[in-house]
Coordinates of C-alpha atoms in Angstrom, one line a residue:
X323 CA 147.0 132.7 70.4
X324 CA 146.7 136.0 68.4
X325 CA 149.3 137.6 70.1
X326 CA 152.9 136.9 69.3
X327 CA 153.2 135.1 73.0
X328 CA 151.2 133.2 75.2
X329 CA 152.2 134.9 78.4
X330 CA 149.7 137.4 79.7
X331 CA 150.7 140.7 80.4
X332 CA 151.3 144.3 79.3
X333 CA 153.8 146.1 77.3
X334 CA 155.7 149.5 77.9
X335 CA 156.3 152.0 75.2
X336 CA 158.2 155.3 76.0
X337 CA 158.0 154.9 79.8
X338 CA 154.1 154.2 79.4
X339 CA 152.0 150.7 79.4
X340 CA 149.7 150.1 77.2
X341 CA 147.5 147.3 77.4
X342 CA 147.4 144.1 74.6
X343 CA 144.7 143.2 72.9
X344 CA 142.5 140.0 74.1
X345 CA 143.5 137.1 73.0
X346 CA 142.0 134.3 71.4
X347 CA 142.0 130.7 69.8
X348 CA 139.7 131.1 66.8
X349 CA 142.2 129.1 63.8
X350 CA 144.8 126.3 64.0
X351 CA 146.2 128.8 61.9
X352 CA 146.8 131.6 64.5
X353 CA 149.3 129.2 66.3
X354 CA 153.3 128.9 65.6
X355 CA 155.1 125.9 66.1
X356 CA 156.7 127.5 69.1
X357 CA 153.1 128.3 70.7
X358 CA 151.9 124.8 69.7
X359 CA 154.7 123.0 72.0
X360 CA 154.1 125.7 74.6
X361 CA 150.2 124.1 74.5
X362 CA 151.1 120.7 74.5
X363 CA 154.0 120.6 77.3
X364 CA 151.5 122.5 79.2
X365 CA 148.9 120.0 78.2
X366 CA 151.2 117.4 79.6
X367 CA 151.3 119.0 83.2
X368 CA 147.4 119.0 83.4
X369 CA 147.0 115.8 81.9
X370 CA 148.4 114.5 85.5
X371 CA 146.1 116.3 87.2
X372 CA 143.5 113.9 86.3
X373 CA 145.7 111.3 87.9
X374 CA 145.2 112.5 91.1
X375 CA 142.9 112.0 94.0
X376 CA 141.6 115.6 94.2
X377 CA 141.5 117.2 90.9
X378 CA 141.5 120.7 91.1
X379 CA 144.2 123.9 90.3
X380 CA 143.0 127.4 92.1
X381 CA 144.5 129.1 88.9
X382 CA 141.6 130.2 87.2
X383 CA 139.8 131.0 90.6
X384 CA 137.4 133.8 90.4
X385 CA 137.2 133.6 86.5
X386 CA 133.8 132.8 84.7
X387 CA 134.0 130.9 81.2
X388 CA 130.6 130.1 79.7
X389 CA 130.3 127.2 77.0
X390 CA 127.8 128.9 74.4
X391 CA 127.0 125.7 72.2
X392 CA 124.6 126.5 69.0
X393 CA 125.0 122.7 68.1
X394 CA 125.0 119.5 70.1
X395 CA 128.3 118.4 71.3
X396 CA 129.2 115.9 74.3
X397 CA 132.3 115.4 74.6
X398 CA 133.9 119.2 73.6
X399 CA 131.6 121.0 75.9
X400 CA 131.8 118.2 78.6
X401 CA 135.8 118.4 78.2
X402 CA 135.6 122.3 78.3
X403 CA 132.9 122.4 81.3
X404 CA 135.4 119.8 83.3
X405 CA 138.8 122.1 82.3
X406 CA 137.4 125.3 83.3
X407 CA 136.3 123.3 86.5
X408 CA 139.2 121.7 87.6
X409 CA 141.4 124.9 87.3
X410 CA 138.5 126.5 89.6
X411 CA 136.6 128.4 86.8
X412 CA 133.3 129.4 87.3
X413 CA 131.8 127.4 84.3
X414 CA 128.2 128.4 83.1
X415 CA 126.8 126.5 80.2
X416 CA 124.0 128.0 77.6
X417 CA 122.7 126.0 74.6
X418 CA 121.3 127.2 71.7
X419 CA 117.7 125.5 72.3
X420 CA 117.8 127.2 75.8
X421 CA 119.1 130.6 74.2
X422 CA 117.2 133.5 73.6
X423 CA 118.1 133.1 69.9
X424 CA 115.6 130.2 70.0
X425 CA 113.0 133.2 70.4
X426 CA 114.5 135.2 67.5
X427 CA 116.9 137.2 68.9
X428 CA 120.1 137.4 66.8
X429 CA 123.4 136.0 67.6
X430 CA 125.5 139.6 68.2
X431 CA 122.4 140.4 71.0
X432 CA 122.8 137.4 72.8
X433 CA 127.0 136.9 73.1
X434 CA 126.7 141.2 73.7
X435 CA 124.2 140.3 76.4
X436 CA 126.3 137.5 77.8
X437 CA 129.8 138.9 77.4
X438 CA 127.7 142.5 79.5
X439 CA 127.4 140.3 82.5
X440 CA 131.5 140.7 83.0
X441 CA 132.3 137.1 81.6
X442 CA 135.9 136.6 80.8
X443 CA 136.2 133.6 78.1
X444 CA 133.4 132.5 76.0
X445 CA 133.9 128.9 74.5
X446 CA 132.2 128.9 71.1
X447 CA 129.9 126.6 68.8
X448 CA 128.3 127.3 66.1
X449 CA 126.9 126.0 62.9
X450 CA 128.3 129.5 60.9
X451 CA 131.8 129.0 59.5
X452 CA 133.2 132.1 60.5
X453 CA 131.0 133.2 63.6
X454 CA 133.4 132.7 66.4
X455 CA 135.8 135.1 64.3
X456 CA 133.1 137.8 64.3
X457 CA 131.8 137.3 68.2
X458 CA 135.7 138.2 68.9
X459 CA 134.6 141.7 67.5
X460 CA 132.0 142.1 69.3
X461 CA 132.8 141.6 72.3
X462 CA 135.3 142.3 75.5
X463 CA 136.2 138.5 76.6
X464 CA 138.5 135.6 75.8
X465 CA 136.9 133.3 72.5
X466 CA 137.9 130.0 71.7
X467 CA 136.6 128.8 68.4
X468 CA 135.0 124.7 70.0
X469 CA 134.0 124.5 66.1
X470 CA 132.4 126.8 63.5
X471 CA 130.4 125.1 60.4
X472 CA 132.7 123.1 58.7
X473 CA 135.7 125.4 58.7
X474 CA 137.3 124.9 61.8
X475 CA 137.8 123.4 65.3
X476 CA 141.8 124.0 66.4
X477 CA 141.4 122.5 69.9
X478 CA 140.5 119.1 68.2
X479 CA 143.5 119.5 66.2
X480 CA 146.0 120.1 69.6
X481 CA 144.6 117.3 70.8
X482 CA 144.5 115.1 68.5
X483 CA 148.5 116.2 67.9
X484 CA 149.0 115.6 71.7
X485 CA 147.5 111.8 71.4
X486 CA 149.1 110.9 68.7
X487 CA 152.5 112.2 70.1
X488 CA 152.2 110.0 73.9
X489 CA 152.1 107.0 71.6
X490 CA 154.7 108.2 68.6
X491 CA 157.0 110.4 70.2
X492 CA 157.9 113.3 68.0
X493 CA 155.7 113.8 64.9
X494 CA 158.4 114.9 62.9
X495 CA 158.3 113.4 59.3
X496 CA 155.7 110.8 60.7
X497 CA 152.9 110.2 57.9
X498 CA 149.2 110.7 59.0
X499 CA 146.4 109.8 56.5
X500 CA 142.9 111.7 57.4
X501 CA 140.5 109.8 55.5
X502 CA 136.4 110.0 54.8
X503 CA 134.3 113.0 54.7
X504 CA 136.7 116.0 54.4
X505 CA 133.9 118.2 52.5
X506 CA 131.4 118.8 55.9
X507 CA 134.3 118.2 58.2
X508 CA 135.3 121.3 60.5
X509 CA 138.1 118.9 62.0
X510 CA 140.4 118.2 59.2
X511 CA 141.2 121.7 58.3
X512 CA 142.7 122.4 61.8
X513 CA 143.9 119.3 61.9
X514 CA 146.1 119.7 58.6
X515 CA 147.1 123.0 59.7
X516 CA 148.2 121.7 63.1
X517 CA 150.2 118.3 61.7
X518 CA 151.9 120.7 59.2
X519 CA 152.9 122.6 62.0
X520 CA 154.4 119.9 63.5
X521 CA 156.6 118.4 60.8
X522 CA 153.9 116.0 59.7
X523 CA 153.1 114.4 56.6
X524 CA 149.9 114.3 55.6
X525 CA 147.4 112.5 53.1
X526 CA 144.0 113.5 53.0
X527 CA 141.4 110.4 51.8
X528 CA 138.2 110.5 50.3
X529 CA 136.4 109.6 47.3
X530 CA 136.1 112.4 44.8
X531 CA 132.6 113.6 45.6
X532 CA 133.7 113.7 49.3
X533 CA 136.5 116.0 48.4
X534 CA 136.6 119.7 49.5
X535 CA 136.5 122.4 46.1
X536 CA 139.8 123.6 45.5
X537 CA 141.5 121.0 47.0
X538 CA 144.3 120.3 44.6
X539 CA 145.3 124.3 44.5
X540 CA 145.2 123.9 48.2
X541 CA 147.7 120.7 48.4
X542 CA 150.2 122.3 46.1
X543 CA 150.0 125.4 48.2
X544 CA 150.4 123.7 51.7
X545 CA 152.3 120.7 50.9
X546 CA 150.0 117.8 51.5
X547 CA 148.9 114.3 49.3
X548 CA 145.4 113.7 48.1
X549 CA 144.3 109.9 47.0
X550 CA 140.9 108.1 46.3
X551 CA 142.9 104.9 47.4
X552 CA 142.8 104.2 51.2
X553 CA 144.2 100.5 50.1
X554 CA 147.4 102.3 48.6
X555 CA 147.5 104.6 51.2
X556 CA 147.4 102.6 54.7
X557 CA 150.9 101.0 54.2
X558 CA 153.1 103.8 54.7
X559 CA 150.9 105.2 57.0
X560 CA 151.6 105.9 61.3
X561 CA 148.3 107.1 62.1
X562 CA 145.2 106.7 60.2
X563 CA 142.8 109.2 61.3
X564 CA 139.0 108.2 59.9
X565 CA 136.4 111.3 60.1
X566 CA 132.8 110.4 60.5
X567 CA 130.3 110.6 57.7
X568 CA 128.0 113.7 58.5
X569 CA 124.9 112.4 57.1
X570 CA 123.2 115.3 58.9
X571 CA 125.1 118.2 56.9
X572 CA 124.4 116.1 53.7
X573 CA 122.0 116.8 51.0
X574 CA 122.3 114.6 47.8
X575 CA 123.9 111.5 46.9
X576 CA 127.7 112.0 48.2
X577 CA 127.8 108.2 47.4
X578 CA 125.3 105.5 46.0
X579 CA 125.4 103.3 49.7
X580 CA 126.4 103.1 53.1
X581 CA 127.5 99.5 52.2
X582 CA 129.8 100.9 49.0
X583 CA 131.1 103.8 50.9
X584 CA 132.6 101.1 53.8
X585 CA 133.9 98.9 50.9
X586 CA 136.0 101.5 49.4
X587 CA 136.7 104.4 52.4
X588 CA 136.1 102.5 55.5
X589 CA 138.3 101.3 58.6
X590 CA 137.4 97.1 57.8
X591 CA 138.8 94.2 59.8
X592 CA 140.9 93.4 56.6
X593 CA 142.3 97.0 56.5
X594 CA 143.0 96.7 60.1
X595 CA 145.3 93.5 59.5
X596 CA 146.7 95.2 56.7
X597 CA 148.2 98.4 58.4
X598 CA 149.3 96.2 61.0
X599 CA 151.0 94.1 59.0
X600 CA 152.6 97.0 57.5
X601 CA 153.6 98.8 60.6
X602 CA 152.4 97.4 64.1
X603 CA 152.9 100.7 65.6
X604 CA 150.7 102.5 63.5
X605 CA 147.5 104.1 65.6
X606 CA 143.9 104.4 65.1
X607 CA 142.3 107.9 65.3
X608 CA 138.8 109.2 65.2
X609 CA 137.3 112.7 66.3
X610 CA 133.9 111.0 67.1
X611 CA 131.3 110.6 67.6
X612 CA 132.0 107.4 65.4
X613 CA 129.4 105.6 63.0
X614 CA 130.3 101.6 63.8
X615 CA 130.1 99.7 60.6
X616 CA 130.2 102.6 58.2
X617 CA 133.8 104.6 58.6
X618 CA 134.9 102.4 61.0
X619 CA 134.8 98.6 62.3
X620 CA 133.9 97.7 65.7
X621 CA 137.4 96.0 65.5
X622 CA 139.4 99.0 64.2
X623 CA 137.6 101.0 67.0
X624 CA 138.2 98.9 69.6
X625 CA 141.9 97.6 68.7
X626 CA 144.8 98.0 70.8
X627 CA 146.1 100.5 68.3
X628 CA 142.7 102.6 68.8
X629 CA 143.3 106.1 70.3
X630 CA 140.0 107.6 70.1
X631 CA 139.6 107.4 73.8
X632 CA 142.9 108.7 74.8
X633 CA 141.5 111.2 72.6
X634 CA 138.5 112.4 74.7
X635 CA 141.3 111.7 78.1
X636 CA 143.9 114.2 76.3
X637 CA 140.8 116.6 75.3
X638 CA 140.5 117.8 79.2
X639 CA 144.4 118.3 79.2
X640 CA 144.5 120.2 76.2
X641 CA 141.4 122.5 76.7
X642 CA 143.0 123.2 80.3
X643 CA 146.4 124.4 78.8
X644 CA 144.3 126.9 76.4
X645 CA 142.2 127.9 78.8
X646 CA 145.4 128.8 81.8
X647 CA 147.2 130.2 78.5
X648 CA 144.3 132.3 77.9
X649 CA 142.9 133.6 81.4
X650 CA 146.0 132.4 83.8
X651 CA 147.7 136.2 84.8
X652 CA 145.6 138.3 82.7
X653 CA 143.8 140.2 85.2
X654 CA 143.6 143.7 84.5
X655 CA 145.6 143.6 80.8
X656 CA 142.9 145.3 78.9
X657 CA 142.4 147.7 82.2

């Protein structure tokens, strides 16, 4: 994560060890390639865990991870409470509306007054870009970033990578188009960090008003394609990734109808036939939760090429491998 390796331990300098710093996932950004394949081949092991009669590792046995969700979520904090439980975490879950910040108390007060009670990863949400970053300041435990406002959300990403790998094999030179809301979307960042990583190609999809600030200086720096076309985009592409309109983050007209924003940016029956006529092994993606009849079509998201729920399958996987990564062996390294 924000060390240089993912294996827990301490280092010796002159004869003496020193301890490293905690370690955390807070950016897609904070990952190599090498650390990113470390995740997913581990991600693979504990994805056949969930095959099994009795689904449970002792690794994490006597550890405590609490979910510490400022928004609503189902399926990241029901894929993080189930990881931390099947490696044999102690999992606690706190929501904002049952927090004391409900009451007024501020968020350093109430991570300081959870991370006090010798916790030893705190899982993350929160509606600040930027918060998880500062709670791994404050305090003395493990943070994963499970999304913050709409900068980030890199476990997303590594799973997403992971699905879209079983089904495509190596994403090397594949081309992945991410397409709809990119302004209030925390996924697409990571995401596009992640792919990059990876050797993909990427075109991000949206119609101008939908489109982050800056985002041309950003695709020259990075390396990725921007369109307002999804038509002249879905033939080339091997995944088409569709984020979901956030209505709820919006404020103003981002487009004049739900009907006119399907007609130009959404996942139609005729758009399906098209990118399977075009490449029959191209796949479906989608974050969810999903808005049927808007971004997507009940056909698209239930199509044989549809991935979103190997998605949520590969989400338990993934957020075990970053959990073990995190906690697995690190007893004592900050002692």
């Amino acid at each position: 994560m924000t060390t240089t390796a993912l294996t827990a331990g301490r280092t010796t300098t002159g004869g003496a060890t020193t301890a490293r710093p905690r370690r955390h996932l807070l950016s897609s950004a904070d990952l190599s390639r090498e650390q990113v394949r470390e995740l997913l081949d581990t991600a693979a092991e504990m994805h056949a865990v969930q095959k099994r009669e009795v689904k449970k590792l002792p690794t994490l046995r006597g550890r405590t991870v609490v979910n510490l969700f400022f928004e609503d979520s189902t399926r990241t904090r029901s894929s993080f409470e189930i990881a931390g439980k099947w490696l044999s975490a102690d999992v606690i879950n706190i929501s904002g509306k049952g927090s004391s910040t409900s009451k007024g108390e501020s968020l350093r007060d109430t991570v300081m007054t959870v991370a006090a009670m010798g916790v030893d990863a705190l899982v993350m949400r929160h509606s600040a870009s930027g918060a998880a970053h500062q709670v791994s300041q404050w305090v003395d435990a493990h943070v994963v970033n499970a999304g913050d406002g709409t900068h980030e959300h890199p476990t997303q990403a590594l799973l997403d990578a992971y699905t879209m790998e079983h089904r495509l094999g190596s994403l090397e030179g594949r081309h992945v188009a991410i397409v709809g809301d990119l302004t209030h979307s925390r996924v697409v960042r990571s995401n596009l960090i992640t792919l990059r990583t990876l050797g993909a190609k990427v075109t991000l999809v949206a119609p101008p008003t939908l489109m982050p600030s800056g985002i041309r200086a950003w695709s020259e720096r990075d390396g990725f394609a921007i369109g307002h076309d999804l038509d002249a985009v879905l033939p080339t592409a091997d995944a088409v990734m569709m984020l979901r309109v956030q209505r709820e983050r919006m404020s103003g007209g981002f487009f004049p109808t739900a009907r006119e924003y399907t007609v130009g940016y959404g996942l139609t029956r005729a758009r399906l036939d098209a990118l399977t006529a075009a490449n029959p092994d191209a796949v479906i993606c989608h974050p969810g939760p999903m808005n049927r009849g808007l971004e997507i079509a009940a056909d698209a998201a239930d199509a044989a090429q549809s991935l979103v729920l190997d998605q949520v399958s590969a989400g338990v996987a993934v957020r075990m491998s970053v959990l073990y990564h995190l906690l697995a062996g690190s007893e004592g390294e900050d002692a």
